[in-house]
């Protein structure tokens, strides 16, 4: 899909904008809590690519995107950490279901596990 402006200048691809603009994704989210949760979980701890362009968001950002797409008066907190809830069909944060992967591919996006990009000599605290 990619994102364009009114002057038709190409902008950096943004998965959230592509999701907002895709009616059939919104319909799936509005009619299925499981699909919505699976989309939220997919956006957590993963990186998304449209060609060579990378996109990613936080767990809170993921929850907010899903809440906005559903347009049901929800907030990010309605989805945040929902991968830890024991409900049929729900998956842990970072899991990508086949349906979500295929839907993102239809939009031109691929998903890969997040890998921090560190410069030589830069370390993170991993407990």
mmCIF file with all atom_site columns, C-alpha atoms in Angstrom:
data_model
loop_
_atom_site.group_PDB
_atom_site.id
_atom_site.type_symbol
_atom_site.label_atom_id
_atom_site.label_alt_id
_atom_site.label_comp_id
_atom_site.label_asym_id
_atom_site.label_entity_id
_atom_site.label_seq_id
_atom_site.pdbx_PDB_ins_code
_atom_site.Cartn_x
_atom_site.Cartn_y
_atom_site.Cartn_z
_atom_site.occupancy
_atom_site.B_iso_or_equiv
_atom_site.pdbx_formal_charge
_atom_site.auth_seq_id
_atom_site.auth_comp_id
_atom_site.auth_asym_id
_atom_site.auth_atom_id
_atom_site.pdbx_PDB_model_num
ATOM 1   C CA . UNK A 1 1   ? 0.000   0.000   0.000  1.00 0.00 ? 1   UNK A CA 1
ATOM 2   C CA . UNK A 1 2   ? 2.458   2.635   1.094  1.00 0.00 ? 2   UNK A CA 1
ATOM 3   C CA . UNK A 1 3   ? 1.354   6.050   2.187  1.00 0.00 ? 3   UNK A CA 1
ATOM 4   C CA . UNK A 1 4   ? 0.949   9.108   -0.009 1.00 0.00 ? 4   UNK A CA 1
ATOM 5   C CA . UNK A 1 5   ? 0.122   12.721  0.661  1.00 0.00 ? 5   UNK A CA 1
ATOM 6   C CA . UNK A 1 6   ? -2.458  14.814  -1.158 1.00 0.00 ? 6   UNK A CA 1
ATOM 7   C CA . UNK A 1 7   ? 0.301   16.097  -3.417 1.00 0.00 ? 7   UNK A CA 1
ATOM 8   C CA . UNK A 1 8   ? 1.148   12.465  -4.246 1.00 0.00 ? 8   UNK A CA 1
ATOM 9   C CA . UNK A 1 9   ? 4.611   12.665  -2.688 1.00 0.00 ? 9   UNK A CA 1
ATOM 10  C CA . UNK A 1 10  ? 5.662   9.285   -1.324 1.00 0.00 ? 10  UNK A CA 1
ATOM 11  C CA . UNK A 1 11  ? 5.896   9.212   2.467  1.00 0.00 ? 11  UNK A CA 1
ATOM 12  C CA . UNK A 1 12  ? 7.640   6.633   4.606  1.00 0.00 ? 12  UNK A CA 1
ATOM 13  C CA . UNK A 1 13  ? 5.368   3.559   4.859  1.00 0.00 ? 13  UNK A CA 1
ATOM 14  C CA . UNK A 1 14  ? 3.467   3.278   8.122  1.00 0.00 ? 14  UNK A CA 1
ATOM 15  C CA . UNK A 1 15  ? 1.672   0.087   9.098  1.00 0.00 ? 15  UNK A CA 1
ATOM 16  C CA . UNK A 1 16  ? -0.738  1.868   11.436 1.00 0.00 ? 16  UNK A CA 1
ATOM 17  C CA . UNK A 1 17  ? -1.911  4.198   8.658  1.00 0.00 ? 17  UNK A CA 1
ATOM 18  C CA . UNK A 1 18  ? -2.318  1.267   6.270  1.00 0.00 ? 18  UNK A CA 1
ATOM 19  C CA . UNK A 1 19  ? -4.364  -0.584  8.910  1.00 0.00 ? 19  UNK A CA 1
ATOM 20  C CA . UNK A 1 20  ? -6.550  2.489   9.561  1.00 0.00 ? 20  UNK A CA 1
ATOM 21  C CA . UNK A 1 21  ? -7.236  2.868   5.830  1.00 0.00 ? 21  UNK A CA 1
ATOM 22  C CA . UNK A 1 22  ? -8.152  -0.785  5.218  1.00 0.00 ? 22  UNK A CA 1
ATOM 23  C CA . UNK A 1 23  ? -11.887 -1.286  5.685  1.00 0.00 ? 23  UNK A CA 1
ATOM 24  C CA . UNK A 1 24  ? -11.766 -5.090  5.725  1.00 0.00 ? 24  UNK A CA 1
ATOM 25  C CA . UNK A 1 25  ? -9.184  -5.032  8.554  1.00 0.00 ? 25  UNK A CA 1
ATOM 26  C CA . UNK A 1 26  ? -11.426 -2.633  10.512 1.00 0.00 ? 26  UNK A CA 1
ATOM 27  C CA . UNK A 1 27  ? -14.408 -4.921  9.903  1.00 0.00 ? 27  UNK A CA 1
ATOM 28  C CA . UNK A 1 28  ? -12.500 -7.944  11.185 1.00 0.00 ? 28  UNK A CA 1
ATOM 29  C CA . UNK A 1 29  ? -11.417 -6.004  14.280 1.00 0.00 ? 29  UNK A CA 1
ATOM 30  C CA . UNK A 1 30  ? -14.898 -4.646  15.000 1.00 0.00 ? 30  UNK A CA 1
ATOM 31  C CA . UNK A 1 31  ? -16.491 -8.083  14.727 1.00 0.00 ? 31  UNK A CA 1
ATOM 32  C CA . UNK A 1 32  ? -13.873 -10.228 16.471 1.00 0.00 ? 32  UNK A CA 1
ATOM 33  C CA . UNK A 1 33  ? -12.161 -9.697  19.808 1.00 0.00 ? 33  UNK A CA 1
ATOM 34  C CA . UNK A 1 34  ? -9.871  -12.636 18.960 1.00 0.00 ? 34  UNK A CA 1
ATOM 35  C CA . UNK A 1 35  ? -8.761  -11.067 15.666 1.00 0.00 ? 35  UNK A CA 1
ATOM 36  C CA . UNK A 1 36  ? -8.237  -7.734  17.434 1.00 0.00 ? 36  UNK A CA 1
ATOM 37  C CA . UNK A 1 37  ? -6.164  -9.344  20.171 1.00 0.00 ? 37  UNK A CA 1
ATOM 38  C CA . UNK A 1 38  ? -4.143  -11.325 17.622 1.00 0.00 ? 38  UNK A CA 1
ATOM 39  C CA . UNK A 1 39  ? -3.406  -8.115  15.671 1.00 0.00 ? 39  UNK A CA 1
ATOM 40  C CA . UNK A 1 40  ? -2.360  -6.385  18.904 1.00 0.00 ? 40  UNK A CA 1
ATOM 41  C CA . UNK A 1 41  ? -0.116  -9.321  19.883 1.00 0.00 ? 41  UNK A CA 1
ATOM 42  C CA . UNK A 1 42  ? 1.485   -9.375  16.447 1.00 0.00 ? 42  UNK A CA 1
ATOM 43  C CA . UNK A 1 43  ? 2.525   -5.724  16.703 1.00 0.00 ? 43  UNK A CA 1
ATOM 44  C CA . UNK A 1 44  ? 4.322   -6.403  20.012 1.00 0.00 ? 44  UNK A CA 1
ATOM 45  C CA . UNK A 1 45  ? 8.011   -7.373  19.923 1.00 0.00 ? 45  UNK A CA 1
ATOM 46  C CA . UNK A 1 46  ? 8.094   -7.567  16.115 1.00 0.00 ? 46  UNK A CA 1
ATOM 47  C CA . UNK A 1 47  ? 9.407   -5.426  13.287 1.00 0.00 ? 47  UNK A CA 1
ATOM 48  C CA . UNK A 1 48  ? 7.464   -4.816  10.101 1.00 0.00 ? 48  UNK A CA 1
ATOM 49  C CA . UNK A 1 49  ? 8.847   -4.185  6.649  1.00 0.00 ? 49  UNK A CA 1
ATOM 50  C CA . UNK A 1 50  ? 7.368   -2.595  3.581  1.00 0.00 ? 50  UNK A CA 1
ATOM 51  C CA . UNK A 1 51  ? 10.145  -3.259  1.124  1.00 0.00 ? 51  UNK A CA 1
ATOM 52  C CA . UNK A 1 52  ? 13.267  -2.064  2.930  1.00 0.00 ? 52  UNK A CA 1
ATOM 53  C CA . UNK A 1 53  ? 11.424  0.380   5.203  1.00 0.00 ? 53  UNK A CA 1
ATOM 54  C CA . UNK A 1 54  ? 11.048  -0.758  8.818  1.00 0.00 ? 54  UNK A CA 1
ATOM 55  C CA . UNK A 1 55  ? 8.159   0.088   11.146 1.00 0.00 ? 55  UNK A CA 1
ATOM 56  C CA . UNK A 1 56  ? 7.528   -0.820  14.773 1.00 0.00 ? 56  UNK A CA 1
ATOM 57  C CA . UNK A 1 57  ? 5.602   0.277   17.843 1.00 0.00 ? 57  UNK A CA 1
ATOM 58  C CA . UNK A 1 58  ? 5.355   -0.354  21.575 1.00 0.00 ? 58  UNK A CA 1
ATOM 59  C CA . UNK A 1 59  ? 2.883   -2.597  23.372 1.00 0.00 ? 59  UNK A CA 1
ATOM 60  C CA . UNK A 1 60  ? 0.921   0.496   24.400 1.00 0.00 ? 60  UNK A CA 1
ATOM 61  C CA . UNK A 1 61  ? 1.061   1.820   20.861 1.00 0.00 ? 61  UNK A CA 1
ATOM 62  C CA . UNK A 1 62  ? -0.195  -1.536  19.573 1.00 0.00 ? 62  UNK A CA 1
ATOM 63  C CA . UNK A 1 63  ? -3.121  -1.470  21.980 1.00 0.00 ? 63  UNK A CA 1
ATOM 64  C CA . UNK A 1 64  ? -3.968  2.084   20.946 1.00 0.00 ? 64  UNK A CA 1
ATOM 65  C CA . UNK A 1 65  ? -3.894  1.214   17.257 1.00 0.00 ? 65  UNK A CA 1
ATOM 66  C CA . UNK A 1 66  ? -6.294  -1.694  17.769 1.00 0.00 ? 66  UNK A CA 1
ATOM 67  C CA . UNK A 1 67  ? -8.595  0.413   19.964 1.00 0.00 ? 67  UNK A CA 1
ATOM 68  C CA . UNK A 1 68  ? -8.636  3.186   17.344 1.00 0.00 ? 68  UNK A CA 1
ATOM 69  C CA . UNK A 1 69  ? -9.316  0.767   14.484 1.00 0.00 ? 69  UNK A CA 1
ATOM 70  C CA . UNK A 1 70  ? -12.235 -0.796  16.392 1.00 0.00 ? 70  UNK A CA 1
ATOM 71  C CA . UNK A 1 71  ? -13.715 2.652   17.118 1.00 0.00 ? 71  UNK A CA 1
ATOM 72  C CA . UNK A 1 72  ? -15.759 1.247   20.028 1.00 0.00 ? 72  UNK A CA 1
ATOM 73  C CA . UNK A 1 73  ? -14.766 3.758   22.727 1.00 0.00 ? 73  UNK A CA 1
ATOM 74  C CA . UNK A 1 74  ? -11.844 1.635   23.911 1.00 0.00 ? 74  UNK A CA 1
ATOM 75  C CA . UNK A 1 75  ? -8.376  2.707   24.986 1.00 0.00 ? 75  UNK A CA 1
ATOM 76  C CA . UNK A 1 76  ? -4.955  1.066   24.643 1.00 0.00 ? 76  UNK A CA 1
ATOM 77  C CA . UNK A 1 77  ? -5.362  -0.461  28.103 1.00 0.00 ? 77  UNK A CA 1
ATOM 78  C CA . UNK A 1 78  ? -8.242  -2.616  26.848 1.00 0.00 ? 78  UNK A CA 1
ATOM 79  C CA . UNK A 1 79  ? -5.674  -4.586  24.798 1.00 0.00 ? 79  UNK A CA 1
ATOM 80  C CA . UNK A 1 80  ? -2.408  -3.951  26.646 1.00 0.00 ? 80  UNK A CA 1
ATOM 81  C CA . UNK A 1 81  ? -1.003  -7.241  28.060 1.00 0.00 ? 81  UNK A CA 1
ATOM 82  C CA . UNK A 1 82  ? -4.022  -9.160  26.726 1.00 0.00 ? 82  UNK A CA 1
ATOM 83  C CA . UNK A 1 83  ? -1.656  -11.930 25.651 1.00 0.00 ? 83  UNK A CA 1
ATOM 84  C CA . UNK A 1 84  ? -1.447  -12.874 29.309 1.00 0.00 ? 84  UNK A CA 1
ATOM 85  C CA . UNK A 1 85  ? -5.222  -13.369 29.544 1.00 0.00 ? 85  UNK A CA 1
ATOM 86  C CA . UNK A 1 86  ? -6.488  -16.930 29.372 1.00 0.00 ? 86  UNK A CA 1
ATOM 87  C CA . UNK A 1 87  ? -9.165  -16.607 26.678 1.00 0.00 ? 87  UNK A CA 1
ATOM 88  C CA . UNK A 1 88  ? -9.768  -18.978 23.765 1.00 0.00 ? 88  UNK A CA 1
ATOM 89  C CA . UNK A 1 89  ? -7.974  -17.738 20.651 1.00 0.00 ? 89  UNK A CA 1
ATOM 90  C CA . UNK A 1 90  ? -5.816  -15.162 22.437 1.00 0.00 ? 90  UNK A CA 1
ATOM 91  C CA . UNK A 1 91  ? -2.054  -15.446 21.854 1.00 0.00 ? 91  UNK A CA 1
ATOM 92  C CA . UNK A 1 92  ? 0.965   -14.099 23.755 1.00 0.00 ? 92  UNK A CA 1
ATOM 93  C CA . UNK A 1 93  ? 2.525   -10.782 22.785 1.00 0.00 ? 93  UNK A CA 1
ATOM 94  C CA . UNK A 1 94  ? 4.897   -11.310 19.880 1.00 0.00 ? 94  UNK A CA 1
ATOM 95  C CA . UNK A 1 95  ? 3.026   -14.295 18.393 1.00 0.00 ? 95  UNK A CA 1
ATOM 96  C CA . UNK A 1 96  ? 1.885   -13.940 14.798 1.00 0.00 ? 96  UNK A CA 1
ATOM 97  C CA . UNK A 1 97  ? -1.069  -16.039 13.709 1.00 0.00 ? 97  UNK A CA 1
ATOM 98  C CA . UNK A 1 98  ? -1.300  -17.297 10.141 1.00 0.00 ? 98  UNK A CA 1
ATOM 99  C CA . UNK A 1 99  ? -4.380  -15.147 9.499  1.00 0.00 ? 99  UNK A CA 1
ATOM 100 C CA . UNK A 1 100 ? -2.680  -11.948 10.665 1.00 0.00 ? 100 UNK A CA 1
ATOM 101 C CA . UNK A 1 101 ? 0.504   -12.744 8.716  1.00 0.00 ? 101 UNK A CA 1
ATOM 102 C CA . UNK A 1 102 ? -1.511  -13.326 5.521  1.00 0.00 ? 102 UNK A CA 1
ATOM 103 C CA . UNK A 1 103 ? -3.577  -10.165 6.027  1.00 0.00 ? 103 UNK A CA 1
ATOM 104 C CA . UNK A 1 104 ? -0.431  -8.080  6.476  1.00 0.00 ? 104 UNK A CA 1
ATOM 105 C CA . UNK A 1 105 ? 1.082   -9.666  3.373  1.00 0.00 ? 105 UNK A CA 1
ATOM 106 C CA . UNK A 1 106 ? -2.023  -8.593  1.415  1.00 0.00 ? 106 UNK A CA 1
ATOM 107 C CA . UNK A 1 107 ? -1.143  -5.037  2.444  1.00 0.00 ? 107 UNK A CA 1
ATOM 108 C CA . UNK A 1 108 ? 2.469   -5.508  1.331  1.00 0.00 ? 108 UNK A CA 1
ATOM 109 C CA . UNK A 1 109 ? 3.966   -5.908  4.819  1.00 0.00 ? 109 UNK A CA 1
ATOM 110 C CA . UNK A 1 110 ? 6.206   -8.640  6.203  1.00 0.00 ? 110 UNK A CA 1
ATOM 111 C CA . UNK A 1 111 ? 6.800   -9.296  9.888  1.00 0.00 ? 111 UNK A CA 1
ATOM 112 C CA . UNK A 1 112 ? 9.998   -10.441 11.587 1.00 0.00 ? 112 UNK A CA 1
ATOM 113 C CA . UNK A 1 113 ? 10.981  -10.787 15.243 1.00 0.00 ? 113 UNK A CA 1
ATOM 114 C CA . UNK A 1 114 ? 12.394  -7.567  16.670 1.00 0.00 ? 114 UNK A CA 1
ATOM 115 C CA . UNK A 1 115 ? 16.179  -7.468  16.827 1.00 0.00 ? 115 UNK A CA 1
ATOM 116 C CA . UNK A 1 116 ? 17.798  -4.514  18.592 1.00 0.00 ? 116 UNK A CA 1
ATOM 117 C CA . UNK A 1 117 ? 20.322  -2.715  16.436 1.00 0.00 ? 117 UNK A CA 1
ATOM 118 C CA . UNK A 1 118 ? 23.271  -1.886  18.631 1.00 0.00 ? 118 UNK A CA 1
ATOM 119 C CA . UNK A 1 119 ? 26.443  -0.101  17.653 1.00 0.00 ? 119 UNK A CA 1
ATOM 120 C CA . UNK A 1 120 ? 29.724  -1.817  18.547 1.00 0.00 ? 120 UNK A CA 1
ATOM 121 C CA . UNK A 1 121 ? 30.464  -1.315  22.242 1.00 0.00 ? 121 UNK A CA 1
ATOM 122 C CA . UNK A 1 122 ? 26.844  -0.497  23.113 1.00 0.00 ? 122 UNK A CA 1
ATOM 123 C CA . UNK A 1 123 ? 25.196  -2.881  25.539 1.00 0.00 ? 123 UNK A CA 1
ATOM 124 C CA . UNK A 1 124 ? 21.747  -3.277  26.995 1.00 0.00 ? 124 UNK A CA 1
ATOM 125 C CA . UNK A 1 125 ? 20.737  -4.610  30.372 1.00 0.00 ? 125 UNK A CA 1
ATOM 126 C CA . UNK A 1 126 ? 19.183  -8.004  29.875 1.00 0.00 ? 126 UNK A CA 1
ATOM 127 C CA . UNK A 1 127 ? 18.049  -9.655  33.080 1.00 0.00 ? 127 UNK A CA 1
#
